[in-house]
Short mmCIF file of C-alpha atoms in Angstrom, two decimals:
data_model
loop_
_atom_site.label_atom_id
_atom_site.label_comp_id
_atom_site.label_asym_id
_atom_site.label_seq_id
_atom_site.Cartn_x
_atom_site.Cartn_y
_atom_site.Cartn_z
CA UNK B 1 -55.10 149.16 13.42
CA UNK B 2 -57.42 150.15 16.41
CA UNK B 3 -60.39 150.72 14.23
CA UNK B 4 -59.70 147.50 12.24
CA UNK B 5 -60.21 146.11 15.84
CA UNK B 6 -63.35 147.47 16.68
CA UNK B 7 -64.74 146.98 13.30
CA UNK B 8 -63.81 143.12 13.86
CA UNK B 9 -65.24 143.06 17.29
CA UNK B 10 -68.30 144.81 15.47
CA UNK B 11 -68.80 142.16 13.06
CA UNK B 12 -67.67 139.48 15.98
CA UNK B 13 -70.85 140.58 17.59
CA UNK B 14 -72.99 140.34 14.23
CA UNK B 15 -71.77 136.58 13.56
CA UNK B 16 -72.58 135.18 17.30
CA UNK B 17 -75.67 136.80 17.81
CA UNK B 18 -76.85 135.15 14.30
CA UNK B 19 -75.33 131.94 15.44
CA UNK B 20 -77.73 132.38 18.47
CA UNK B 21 -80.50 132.61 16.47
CA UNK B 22 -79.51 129.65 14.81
CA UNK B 23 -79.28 127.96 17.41
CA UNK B 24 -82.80 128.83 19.09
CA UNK B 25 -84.79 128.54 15.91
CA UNK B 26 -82.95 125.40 15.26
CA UNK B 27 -83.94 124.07 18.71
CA UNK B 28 -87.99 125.38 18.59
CA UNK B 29 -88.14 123.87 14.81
CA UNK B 30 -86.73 120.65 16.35
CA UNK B 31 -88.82 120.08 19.49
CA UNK B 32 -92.36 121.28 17.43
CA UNK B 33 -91.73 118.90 14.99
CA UNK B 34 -91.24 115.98 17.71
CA UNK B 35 -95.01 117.10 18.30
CA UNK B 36 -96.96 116.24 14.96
CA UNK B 37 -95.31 113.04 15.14
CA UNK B 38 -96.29 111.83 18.34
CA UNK B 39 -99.63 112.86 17.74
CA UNK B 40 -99.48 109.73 14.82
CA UNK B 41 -98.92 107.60 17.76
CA UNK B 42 -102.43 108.90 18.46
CA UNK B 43 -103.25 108.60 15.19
CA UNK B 44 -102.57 104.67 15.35
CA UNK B 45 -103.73 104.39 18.76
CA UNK B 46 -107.01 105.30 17.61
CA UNK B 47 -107.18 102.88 14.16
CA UNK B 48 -105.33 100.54 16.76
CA UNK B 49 -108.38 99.97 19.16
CA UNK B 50 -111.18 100.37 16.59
CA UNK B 51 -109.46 97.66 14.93
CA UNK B 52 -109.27 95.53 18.32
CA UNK B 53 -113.40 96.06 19.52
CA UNK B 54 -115.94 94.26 18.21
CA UNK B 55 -118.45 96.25 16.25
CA UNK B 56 -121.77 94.94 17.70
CA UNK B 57 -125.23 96.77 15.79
CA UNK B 58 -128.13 95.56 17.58
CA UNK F 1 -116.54 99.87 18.32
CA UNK F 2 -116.47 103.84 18.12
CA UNK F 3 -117.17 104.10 21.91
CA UNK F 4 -113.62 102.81 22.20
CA UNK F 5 -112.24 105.40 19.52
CA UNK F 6 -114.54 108.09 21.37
CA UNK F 7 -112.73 107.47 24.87
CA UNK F 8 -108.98 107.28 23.03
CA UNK F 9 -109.36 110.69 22.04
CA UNK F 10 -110.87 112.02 25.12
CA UNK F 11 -108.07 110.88 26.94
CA UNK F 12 -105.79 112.79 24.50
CA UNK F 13 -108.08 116.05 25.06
CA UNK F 14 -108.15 115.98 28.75
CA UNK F 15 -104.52 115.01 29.70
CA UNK F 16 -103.48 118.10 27.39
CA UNK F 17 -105.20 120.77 29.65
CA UNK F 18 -104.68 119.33 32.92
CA UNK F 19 -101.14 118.57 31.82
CA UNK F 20 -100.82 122.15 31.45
CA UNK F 21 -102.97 122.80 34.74
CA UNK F 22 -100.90 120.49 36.95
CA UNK F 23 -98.59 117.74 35.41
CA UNK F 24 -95.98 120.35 34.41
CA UNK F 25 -95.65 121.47 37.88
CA UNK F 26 -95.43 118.10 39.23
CA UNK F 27 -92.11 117.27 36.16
CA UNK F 28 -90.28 120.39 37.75
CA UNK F 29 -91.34 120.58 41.75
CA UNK F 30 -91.17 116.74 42.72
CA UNK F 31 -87.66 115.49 41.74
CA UNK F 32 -86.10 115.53 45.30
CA UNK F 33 -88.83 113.83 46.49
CA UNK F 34 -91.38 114.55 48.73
CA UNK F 35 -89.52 117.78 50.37
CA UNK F 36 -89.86 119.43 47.11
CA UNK F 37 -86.55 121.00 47.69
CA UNK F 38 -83.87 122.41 45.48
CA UNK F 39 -82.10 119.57 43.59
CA UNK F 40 -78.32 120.04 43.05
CA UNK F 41 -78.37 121.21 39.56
CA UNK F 42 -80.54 124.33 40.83
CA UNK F 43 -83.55 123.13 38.22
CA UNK F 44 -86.12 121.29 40.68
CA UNK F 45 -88.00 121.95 43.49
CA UNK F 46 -91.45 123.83 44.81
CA UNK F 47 -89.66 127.63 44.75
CA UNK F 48 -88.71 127.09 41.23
CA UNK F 49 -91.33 125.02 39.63
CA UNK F 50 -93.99 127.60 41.50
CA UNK F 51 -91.83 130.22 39.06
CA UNK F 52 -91.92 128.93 35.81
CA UNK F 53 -94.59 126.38 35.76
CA UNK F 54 -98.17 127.97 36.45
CA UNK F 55 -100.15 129.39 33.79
CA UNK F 56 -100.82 132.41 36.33
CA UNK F 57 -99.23 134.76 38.13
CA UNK F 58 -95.43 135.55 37.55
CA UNK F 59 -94.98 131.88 35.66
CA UNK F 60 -97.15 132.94 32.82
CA UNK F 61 -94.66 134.40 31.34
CA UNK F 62 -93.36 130.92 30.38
CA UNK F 63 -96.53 129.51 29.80
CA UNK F 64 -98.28 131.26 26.54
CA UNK F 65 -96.73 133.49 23.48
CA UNK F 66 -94.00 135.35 24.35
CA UNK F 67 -91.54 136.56 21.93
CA UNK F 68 -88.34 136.28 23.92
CA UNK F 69 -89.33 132.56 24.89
CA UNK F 70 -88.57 129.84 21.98
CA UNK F 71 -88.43 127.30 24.56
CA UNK F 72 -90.77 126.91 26.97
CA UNK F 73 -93.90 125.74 24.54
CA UNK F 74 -91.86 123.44 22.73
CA UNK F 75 -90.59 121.36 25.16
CA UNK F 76 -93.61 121.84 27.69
CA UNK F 77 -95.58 120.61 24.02
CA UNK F 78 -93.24 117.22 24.14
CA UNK F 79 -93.90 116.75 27.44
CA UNK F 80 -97.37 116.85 27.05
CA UNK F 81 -97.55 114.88 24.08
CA UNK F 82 -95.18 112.40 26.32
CA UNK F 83 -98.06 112.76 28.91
CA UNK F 84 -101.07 111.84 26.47
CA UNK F 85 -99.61 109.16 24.94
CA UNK F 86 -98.66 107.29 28.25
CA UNK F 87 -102.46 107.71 29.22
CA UNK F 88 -103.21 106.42 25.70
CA UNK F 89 -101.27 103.15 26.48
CA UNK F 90 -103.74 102.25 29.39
CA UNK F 91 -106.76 102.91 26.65
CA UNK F 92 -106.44 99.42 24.67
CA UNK F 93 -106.38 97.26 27.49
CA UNK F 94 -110.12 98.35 29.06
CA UNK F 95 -112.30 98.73 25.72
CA UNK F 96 -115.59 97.17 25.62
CA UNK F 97 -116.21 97.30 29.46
CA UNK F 98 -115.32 100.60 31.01
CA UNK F 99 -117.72 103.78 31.71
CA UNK F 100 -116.22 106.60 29.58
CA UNK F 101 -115.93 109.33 32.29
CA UNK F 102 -114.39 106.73 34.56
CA UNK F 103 -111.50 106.00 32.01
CA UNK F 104 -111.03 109.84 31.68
CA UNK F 105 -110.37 110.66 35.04
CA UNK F 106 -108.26 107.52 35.07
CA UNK F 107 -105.87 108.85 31.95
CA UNK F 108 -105.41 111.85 33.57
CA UNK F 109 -104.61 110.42 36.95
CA UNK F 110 -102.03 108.09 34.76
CA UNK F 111 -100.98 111.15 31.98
CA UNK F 112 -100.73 114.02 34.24
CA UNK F 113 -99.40 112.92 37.27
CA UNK F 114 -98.12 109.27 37.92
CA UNK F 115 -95.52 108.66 35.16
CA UNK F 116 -95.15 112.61 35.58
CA UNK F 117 -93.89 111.55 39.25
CA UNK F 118 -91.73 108.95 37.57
CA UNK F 119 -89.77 111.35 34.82
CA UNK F 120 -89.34 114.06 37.96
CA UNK F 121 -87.62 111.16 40.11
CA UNK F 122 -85.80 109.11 36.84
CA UNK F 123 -85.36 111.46 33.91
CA UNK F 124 -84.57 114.54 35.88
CA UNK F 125 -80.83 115.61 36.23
CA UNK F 126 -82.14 116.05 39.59
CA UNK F 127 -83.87 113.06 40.46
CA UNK F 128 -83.53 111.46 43.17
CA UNK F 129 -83.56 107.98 41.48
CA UNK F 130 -81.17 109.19 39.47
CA UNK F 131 -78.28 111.41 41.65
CA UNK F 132 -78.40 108.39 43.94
CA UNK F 133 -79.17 105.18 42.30
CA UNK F 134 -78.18 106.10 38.59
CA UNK F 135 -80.89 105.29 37.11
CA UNK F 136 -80.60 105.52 33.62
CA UNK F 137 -83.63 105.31 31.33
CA UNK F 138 -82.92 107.47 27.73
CA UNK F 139 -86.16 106.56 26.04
CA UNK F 140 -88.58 106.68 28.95
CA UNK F 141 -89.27 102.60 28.36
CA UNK F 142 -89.54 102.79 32.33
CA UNK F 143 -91.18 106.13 32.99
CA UNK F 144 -93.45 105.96 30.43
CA UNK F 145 -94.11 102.62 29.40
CA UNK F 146 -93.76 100.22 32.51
CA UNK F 147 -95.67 102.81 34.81
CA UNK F 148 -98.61 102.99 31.84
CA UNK F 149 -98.17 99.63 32.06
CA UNK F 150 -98.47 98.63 35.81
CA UNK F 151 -101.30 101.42 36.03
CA UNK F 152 -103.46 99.61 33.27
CA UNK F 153 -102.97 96.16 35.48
CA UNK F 154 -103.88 98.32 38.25
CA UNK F 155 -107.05 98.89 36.75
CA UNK F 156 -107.84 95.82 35.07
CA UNK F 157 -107.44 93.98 38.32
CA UNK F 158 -110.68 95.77 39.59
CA UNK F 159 -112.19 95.94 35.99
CA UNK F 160 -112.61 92.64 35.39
CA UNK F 161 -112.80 90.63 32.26
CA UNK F 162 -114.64 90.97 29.31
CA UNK F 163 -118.20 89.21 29.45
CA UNK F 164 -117.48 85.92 27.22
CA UNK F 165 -113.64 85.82 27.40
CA UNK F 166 -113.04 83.49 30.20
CA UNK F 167 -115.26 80.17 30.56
CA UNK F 168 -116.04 78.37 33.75
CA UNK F 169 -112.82 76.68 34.12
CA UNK F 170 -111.09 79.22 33.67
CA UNK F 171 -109.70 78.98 29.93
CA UNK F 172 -110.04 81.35 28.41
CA UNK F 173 -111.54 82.99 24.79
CA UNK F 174 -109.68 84.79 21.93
CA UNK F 175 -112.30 87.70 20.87
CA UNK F 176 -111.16 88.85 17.81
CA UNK F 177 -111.14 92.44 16.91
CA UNK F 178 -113.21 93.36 13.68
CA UNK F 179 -110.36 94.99 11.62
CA UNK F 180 -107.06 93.43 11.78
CA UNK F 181 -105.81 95.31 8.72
CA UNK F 182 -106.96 98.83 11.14
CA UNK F 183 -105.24 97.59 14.01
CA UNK F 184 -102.08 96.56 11.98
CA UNK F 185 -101.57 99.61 10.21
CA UNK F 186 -102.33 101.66 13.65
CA UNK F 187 -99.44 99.51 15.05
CA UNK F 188 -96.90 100.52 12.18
CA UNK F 189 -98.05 104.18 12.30
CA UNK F 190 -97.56 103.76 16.46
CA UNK F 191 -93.44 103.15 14.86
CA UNK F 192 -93.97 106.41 12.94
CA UNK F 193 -95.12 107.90 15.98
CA UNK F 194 -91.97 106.51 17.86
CA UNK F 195 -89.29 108.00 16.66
CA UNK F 196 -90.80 111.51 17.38
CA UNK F 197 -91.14 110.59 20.78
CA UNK F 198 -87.16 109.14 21.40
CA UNK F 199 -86.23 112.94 19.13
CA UNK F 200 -87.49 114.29 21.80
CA UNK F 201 -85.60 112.59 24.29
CA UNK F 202 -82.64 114.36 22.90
CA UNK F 203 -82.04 118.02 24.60
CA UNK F 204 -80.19 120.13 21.71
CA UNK F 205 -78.19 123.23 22.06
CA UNK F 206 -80.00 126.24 21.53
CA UNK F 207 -82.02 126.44 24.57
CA UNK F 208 -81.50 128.58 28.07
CA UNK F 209 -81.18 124.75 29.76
CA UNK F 210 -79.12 122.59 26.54
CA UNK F 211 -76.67 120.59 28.63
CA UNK F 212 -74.10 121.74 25.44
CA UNK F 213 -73.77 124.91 23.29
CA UNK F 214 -72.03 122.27 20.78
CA UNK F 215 -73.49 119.16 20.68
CA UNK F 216 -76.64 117.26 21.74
CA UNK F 217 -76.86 115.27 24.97
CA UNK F 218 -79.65 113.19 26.83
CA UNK F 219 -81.78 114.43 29.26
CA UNK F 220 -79.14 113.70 32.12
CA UNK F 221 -76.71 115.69 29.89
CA UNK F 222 -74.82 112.06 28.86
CA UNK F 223 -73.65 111.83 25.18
CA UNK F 224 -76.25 110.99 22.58
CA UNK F 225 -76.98 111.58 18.43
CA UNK F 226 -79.50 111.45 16.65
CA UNK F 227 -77.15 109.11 14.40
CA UNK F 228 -77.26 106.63 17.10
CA UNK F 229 -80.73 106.58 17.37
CA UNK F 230 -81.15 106.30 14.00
CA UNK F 231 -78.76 102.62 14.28
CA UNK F 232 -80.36 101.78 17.33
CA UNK F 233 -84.09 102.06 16.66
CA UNK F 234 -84.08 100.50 13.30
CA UNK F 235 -82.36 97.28 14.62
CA UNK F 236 -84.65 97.89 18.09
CA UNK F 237 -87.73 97.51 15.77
CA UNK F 238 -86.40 94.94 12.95
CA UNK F 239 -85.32 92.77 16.16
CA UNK F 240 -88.83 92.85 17.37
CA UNK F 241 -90.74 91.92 14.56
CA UNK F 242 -88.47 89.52 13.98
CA UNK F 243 -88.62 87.74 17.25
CA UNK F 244 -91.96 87.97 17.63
CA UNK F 245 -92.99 86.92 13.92
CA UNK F 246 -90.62 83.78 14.77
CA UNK F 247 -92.77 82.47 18.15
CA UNK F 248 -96.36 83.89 16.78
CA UNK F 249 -96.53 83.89 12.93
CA UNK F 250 -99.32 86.33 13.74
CA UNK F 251 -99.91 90.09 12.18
CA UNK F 252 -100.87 91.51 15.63
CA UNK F 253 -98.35 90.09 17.89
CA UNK F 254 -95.80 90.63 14.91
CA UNK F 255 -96.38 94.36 14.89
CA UNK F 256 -96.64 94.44 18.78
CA UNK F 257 -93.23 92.97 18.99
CA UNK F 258 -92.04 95.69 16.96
CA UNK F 259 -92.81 98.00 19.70
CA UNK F 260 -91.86 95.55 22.43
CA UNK F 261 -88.22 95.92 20.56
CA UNK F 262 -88.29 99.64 20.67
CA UNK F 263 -89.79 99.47 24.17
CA UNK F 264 -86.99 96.89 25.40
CA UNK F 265 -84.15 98.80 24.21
CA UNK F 266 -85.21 102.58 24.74
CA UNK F 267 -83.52 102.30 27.96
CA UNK F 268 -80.12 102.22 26.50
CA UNK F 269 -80.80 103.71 22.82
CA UNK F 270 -78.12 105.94 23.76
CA UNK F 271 -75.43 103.42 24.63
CA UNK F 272 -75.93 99.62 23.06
CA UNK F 273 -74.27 99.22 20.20
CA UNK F 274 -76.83 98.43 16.96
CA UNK F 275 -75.71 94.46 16.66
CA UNK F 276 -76.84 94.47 20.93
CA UNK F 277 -80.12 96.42 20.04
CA UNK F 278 -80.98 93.85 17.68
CA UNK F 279 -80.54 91.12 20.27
CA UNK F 280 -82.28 92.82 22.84
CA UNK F 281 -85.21 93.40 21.21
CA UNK F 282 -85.36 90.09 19.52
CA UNK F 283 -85.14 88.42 22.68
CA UNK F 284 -88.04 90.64 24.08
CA UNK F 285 -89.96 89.83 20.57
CA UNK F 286 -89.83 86.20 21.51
CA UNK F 287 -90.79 86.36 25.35
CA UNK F 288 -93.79 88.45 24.70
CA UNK F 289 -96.62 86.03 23.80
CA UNK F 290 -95.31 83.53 26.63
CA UNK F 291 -95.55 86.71 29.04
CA UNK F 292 -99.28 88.06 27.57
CA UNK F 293 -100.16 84.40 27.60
CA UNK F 294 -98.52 84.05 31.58
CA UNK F 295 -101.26 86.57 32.51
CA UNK F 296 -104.50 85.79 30.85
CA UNK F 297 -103.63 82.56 32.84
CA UNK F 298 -104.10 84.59 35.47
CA UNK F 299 -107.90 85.47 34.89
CA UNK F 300 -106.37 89.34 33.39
CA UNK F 301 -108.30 90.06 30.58
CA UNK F 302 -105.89 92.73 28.62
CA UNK F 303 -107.37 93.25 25.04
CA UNK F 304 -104.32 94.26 23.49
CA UNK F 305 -102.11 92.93 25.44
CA UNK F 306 -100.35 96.35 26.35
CA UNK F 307 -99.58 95.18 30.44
CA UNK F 308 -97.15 92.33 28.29
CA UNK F 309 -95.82 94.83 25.75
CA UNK F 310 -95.42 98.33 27.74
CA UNK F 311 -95.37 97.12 31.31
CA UNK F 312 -93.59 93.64 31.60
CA UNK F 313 -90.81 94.90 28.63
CA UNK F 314 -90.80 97.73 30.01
CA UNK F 315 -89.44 96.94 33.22
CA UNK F 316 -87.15 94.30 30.76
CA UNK F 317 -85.51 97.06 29.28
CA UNK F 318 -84.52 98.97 32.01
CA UNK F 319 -83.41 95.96 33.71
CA UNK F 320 -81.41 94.80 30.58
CA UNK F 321 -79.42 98.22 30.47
CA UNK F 322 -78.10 97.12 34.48
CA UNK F 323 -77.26 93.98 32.42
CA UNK F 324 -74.83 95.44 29.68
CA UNK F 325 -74.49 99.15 30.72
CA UNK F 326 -72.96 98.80 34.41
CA UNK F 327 -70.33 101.70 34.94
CA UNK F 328 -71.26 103.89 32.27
CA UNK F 329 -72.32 107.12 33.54
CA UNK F 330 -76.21 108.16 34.54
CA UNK F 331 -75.62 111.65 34.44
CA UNK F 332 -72.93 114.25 33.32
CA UNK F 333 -70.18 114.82 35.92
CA UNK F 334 -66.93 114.64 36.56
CA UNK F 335 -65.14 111.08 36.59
CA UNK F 336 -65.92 109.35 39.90
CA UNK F 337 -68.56 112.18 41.25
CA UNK F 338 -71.14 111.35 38.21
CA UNK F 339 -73.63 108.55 39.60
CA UNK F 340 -73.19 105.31 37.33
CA UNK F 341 -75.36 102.74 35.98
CA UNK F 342 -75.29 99.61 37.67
CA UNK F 343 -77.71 96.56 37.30
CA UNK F 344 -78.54 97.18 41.03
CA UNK F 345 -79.91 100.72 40.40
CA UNK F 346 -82.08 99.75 37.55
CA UNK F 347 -83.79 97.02 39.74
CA UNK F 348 -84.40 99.95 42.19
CA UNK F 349 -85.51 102.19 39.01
CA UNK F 350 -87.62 99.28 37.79
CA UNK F 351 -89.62 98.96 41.26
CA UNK F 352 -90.35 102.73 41.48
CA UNK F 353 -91.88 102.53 38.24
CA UNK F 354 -93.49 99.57 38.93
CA UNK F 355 -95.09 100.46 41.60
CA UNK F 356 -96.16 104.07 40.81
CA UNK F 357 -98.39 102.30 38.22
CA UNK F 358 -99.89 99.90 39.78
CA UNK F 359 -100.57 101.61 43.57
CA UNK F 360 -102.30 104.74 41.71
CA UNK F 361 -103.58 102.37 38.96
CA UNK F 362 -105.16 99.94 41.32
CA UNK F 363 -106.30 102.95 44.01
CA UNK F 364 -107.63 104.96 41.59
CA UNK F 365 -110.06 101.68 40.41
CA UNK F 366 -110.86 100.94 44.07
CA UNK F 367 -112.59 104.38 44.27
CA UNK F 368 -114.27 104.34 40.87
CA UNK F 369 -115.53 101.28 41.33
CA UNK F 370 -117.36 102.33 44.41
CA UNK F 371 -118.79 104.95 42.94
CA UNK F 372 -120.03 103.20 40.07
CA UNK F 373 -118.33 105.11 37.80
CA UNK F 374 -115.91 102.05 36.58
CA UNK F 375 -117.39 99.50 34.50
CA UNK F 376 -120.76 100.01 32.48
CA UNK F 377 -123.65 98.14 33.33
CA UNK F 378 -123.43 94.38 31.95
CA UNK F 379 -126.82 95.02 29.67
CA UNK F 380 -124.93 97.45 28.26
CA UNK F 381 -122.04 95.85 27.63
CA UNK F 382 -123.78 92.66 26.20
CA UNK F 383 -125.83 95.07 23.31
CA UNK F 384 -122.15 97.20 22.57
CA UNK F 385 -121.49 100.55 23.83
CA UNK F 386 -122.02 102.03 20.52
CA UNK F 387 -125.72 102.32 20.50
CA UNK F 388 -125.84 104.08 23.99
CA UNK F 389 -123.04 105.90 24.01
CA UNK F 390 -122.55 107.19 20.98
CA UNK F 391 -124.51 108.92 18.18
CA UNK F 392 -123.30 107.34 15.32
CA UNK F 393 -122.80 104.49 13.51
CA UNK F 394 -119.46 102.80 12.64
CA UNK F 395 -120.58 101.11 9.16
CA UNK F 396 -124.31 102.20 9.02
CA UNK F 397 -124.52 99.89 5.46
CA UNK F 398 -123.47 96.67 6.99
CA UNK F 399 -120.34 95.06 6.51
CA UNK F 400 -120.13 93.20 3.90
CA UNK F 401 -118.93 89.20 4.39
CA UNK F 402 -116.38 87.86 2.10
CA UNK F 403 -116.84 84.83 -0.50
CA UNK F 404 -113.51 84.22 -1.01
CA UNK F 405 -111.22 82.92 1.50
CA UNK F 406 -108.87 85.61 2.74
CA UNK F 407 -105.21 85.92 0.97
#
């Protein structure tokens, strides 16, 4: 019975510190994605403003 | 033409490293206020922005790789991206008239401090606009937009107008931009753009400072999903468009009152429910030509009109969340110790973030200006900025004219 115990808490350990990872990676893959997509605001800032000057060749 | 696409992306470059120079500090050391003391949820304050936001010294740690740290860069690289992007909205308004260094030191005047001043005091569980007023602002439509806003009028105040837009008496001239199919499909990739921004409003679990191990919350720790947004900003944006296409008929202003609708409702993305999203935003679709139009009365000369569709719906959409939002909570806490939103506080909120773009805005332009460093010489601006400024040509083989009317 005793060992059953500690081989549980054993495995206990196993399964939360995998949901941590989880967790972390989930968060990092999350917040760098948020990052490519802002920079397509930039992307459309930029064809935004060309689009809104005048092109004037002298 | 290119001049203008030149400076767009300079702002971008500089506001990244002096984001990471300075700005970052700023987020975590000025939320109190100008004490720079402790703020009550121990994550604010001189002592411990001075520990984990200088890329030297004992903060490093939490500013480059580091194995054990899956946070920092992340959510340092939204912020920044947060911090270019608010410099970029200051960009469209100036082109054509404005010395390229000039604008640079003004986008990172705007991008890595001012609006970084207003996130610290109103998107900050320990902000002082926000433990004592409740200011409430999920989507940064006051932070961001309304202080890139009032920072552009700022500037355009001293700038002056175009040569050739207003006349003698004061009416005044529509210059048309050379590519409207550019500028439209820059506006729709601008709603691409948007919804990475209001993901990364949302603070997951995962992380040393998730509000939840369980579930995702706003910044302030209040309930949010990225289900809701997903209601909210689709009716946010169809409500624009839809409003705006209604007063205007036009492309431009039809796409700009797509991100007046986002812009008008960010405030309470969390909280409206979709069928109040899509009123909100219509409604802010329909006032914005009347409100562009209200200030090129006014001898402003905004080329985009992004003072109308960042700062005056800005401040409309945090004002509009006192208007339907009152009593819901601004931050997590218990039930009757958690500040609340109330239409007061987001007047108060609206102010601040009026006013810390337009005092640095207009300050900054003041100084500038003396120096000459503001607006290029009027020779210059009368040939283009192209040829002396930069070393290429936009369409070196012409453009050709149509024979056919357009479709």
């Amino acid at each position: 019975m005793e060992e059953q115990i500690v081989e549980l808490a054993a495995k206990l350990a196993v399964v939360e510190s995998k949901a941590n990872v989880t967790n972390s990676m989930f968060a990092e893959a999350f917040y760098y994605v948020t990052i490519p997509l802002m920079i397509l605001i930039h992307a459309g800032f930029l064809a935004y403003e060309m689009g809104a000057s005048r092109t004037k060749m002298c | 033409m290119l001049t203008s696409g030149v400076k767009n992306i300079l702002a971008f470059a500089f506001v990244i490293p002096t984001f990471y120079f300075f700005g970052w500090w700023v987020y975590w050391g000025f939320p109190t206020g100008l004490t720079f003391s402790e703020g009550p949820a121990g994550i604010s304050g001189a002592a411990y922005a001075n520990a984990i936001a200088w890329g030297w010294g004992e903060s490093a740690q939490y500013m480059g790789p580091n194995i054990v740290d899956q946070a920092s860069g992340v959510f340092f690289g939204a912020f920044a991206l947060f911090a270019a992007t608010t410099a970029s909205i200051m960009s469209g308004a100036v082109i054509e008239r404005i010395q390229t260094v000039g604008f640079v030191i003004l986008a990172v005047i705007l991008g890595s401090f001012a609006w970084v001043v207003a996130a610290a005091w109103g998107w900050h569980a320990d902000g002082w606009l926000v433990t004592k007023f409740g200011v409430h602002d999920f989507g940064a439509a006051g932070l961001v937009h309304a202080v890139a806003g009032f920072f552009a009028l700022g500037v355009l105040i001293v700038l002056g107008p175009r040569i050739g837009k207003f006349n003698a008496d004061g009416t005044a001239n529509h210059i048309a931009g050379h590519n409207m199919p550019l500028t439209v499909t820059g506006l729709m990739l601008i709603i691409v753009g948007f919804w990475g921004f209001l993901m990364a409003c949302v603070i997951v679990p995962g992380e040393a400072w998730s509000w939840f191990g369980d579930k995702p919350s706003t910044i302030y720790g209040t309930p949010i999903t990225l289900s809701a947004l997903s209601f909210n900003i689709l009716m946010a944006i169809a409500g624009g468009i839809i409003g705006a296409w209604i007063w205007t008929k036009d492309p431009f202003w039809m796409m700009s009152g797509a991100l007046a609708g986002i812009i008008s409702c960010a405030s309470g993305l969390d909280i409206y429910f979709p069928a109040l999203a899509f009123i909100v935003a219509f409604s802010a679709g329909l006032i914005l030509r009347p409100c562009a139009n209200w200030l090129e009365r006014r001898g402003i000369d905004d080329a985009v009109g992004a003072v109308t569709v960042h700062g005056t719906i800005g401040l409309y959409g945090v004002i509009m969340l006192g208007v339907f939002a009152s009593g819901f909570p601004a931050l997590q806490g218990a039930a009757g110790e958690a500040p609340t939103i109330s239409f007061s506080g987001q007047i108060v909120g609206a102010v601040v973030f009026g006013l810390l773009g337009l005092v640095p805005g207009y300050i900054s332009a003041v100084i500038l200006n003396q120096l000459g460093m503001l607006r290029t010489p009027e020779a210059a601006e009368i040939l283009g900025l192209d040829p002396t400024k930069v070393p290429a040509q936009g369409y070196p083989e012409g453009i050709p004219a149509s024979l056919q009317p357009a479709e």
